[in-house]
């Protein structure tokens, strides 16, 4: 596994450089009105695939831009978001990341999330803890919601999911949370829970490439992830509720979406 992690790190660092190189000349296309893709997304994905396929030509690949239907239960699967936070990137907001995970039959075994603006590389190997660059990280020790900074995200939906997210935000403020953030890169939201910058995060609709690396990094940092209905988090989950270990029950009681 260390070899796979090293290759994933190399791919993430190279993709980060590509994305930064594109930041002076951003070319935007639209998948849907609110859902963009830029030349940087495509170039970063191409580079990541080239590096990984050079080492693992027989593995399966699930990538946001060019191969999004691959089975998440494949025997040997790489799950890639080449640029998480495209809306930020396209608007010149320096909050975006590259996420790469490796999974076997639905179980994530290693993962990296790279923030090229801060040069922060988050990583984990199953059973071996989580790291930010060279230092071990852990989820926060907070014990109550009124001490907590919570992060969320909005999918491109402008209907039920948006309304449920706003209702939960309202309910969290009623529980007197210390603050709420919406930074725009789910992969970074997750690893910021892992290193205790955030105490909790929820987003009701995400894809495996947004969270595959992040959920391993959170677990290895001692945090807890659930599906939005409170069930176990898997690569087939459609969204996430995660928090520091002593907060997760309180957080679920407010954020859980029973019929989500
Ligand atoms: C998006 C970001 C955003 C989240 C959206 C994701 P993208 O990913 O992670 O924070 O709210 O749900 O789709 O499209 O920038 O890769
Ligand atoms: Ca994404
Ligand atoms: Ca993306």
Coordinates of N, CA and C in Angstrom, one line a residue, residues 5 48 52 59 81 105-106 109 136 168 183 209 215 218 259:
X5 N 0.2 4.7 -2.3 CA 0.0 6.0 -1.7 C 1.0 7.0 -2.3
X48 N -3.4 12.8 -14.1 CA -3.6 11.8 -13.0 C -3.7 10.4 -13.6
X52 N -1.3 7.1 -13.0 CA -1.8 5.9 -12.4 C -1.8 4.7 -13.3
X59 N -6.2 -1.9 -13.5 CA -7.1 -1.4 -12.5 C -8.3 -0.7 -13.1
X81 N -11.2 12.8 -8.1 CA -11.8 14.1 -8.5 C -10.6 15.0 -8.8
X105 N -13.0 -3.7 -3.7 CA -14.4 -4.1 -3.4 C -15.2 -3.2 -2.4
X106 N -15.1 -2.0 -2.7 CA -15.9 -1.0 -1.9 C -15.2 -0.5 -0.7
X109 N -8.7 1.9 0.8 CA -7.4 1.4 1.5 C -6.4 2.5 1.6
X136 N 1.1 13.7 12.0 CA -0.1 13.0 12.3 C -1.2 14.0 12.7
X168 N -31.6 22.5 8.1 CA -30.6 21.9 9.1 C -29.7 23.0 9.6
X183 N -17.2 26.5 2.4 CA -16.0 26.9 1.7 C -16.0 26.5 0.2
X209 N -16.3 10.4 -5.9 CA -15.0 11.1 -6.1 C -14.8 12.3 -5.1
X215 N -13.2 10.2 3.4 CA -13.7 9.4 4.5 C -12.7 8.5 5.2
X218 N -10.6 10.9 7.5 CA -11.4 11.2 8.7 C -11.3 10.0 9.7
X259 N -35.7 10.5 5.4 CA -36.1 10.0 4.1 C -35.3 10.5 2.9

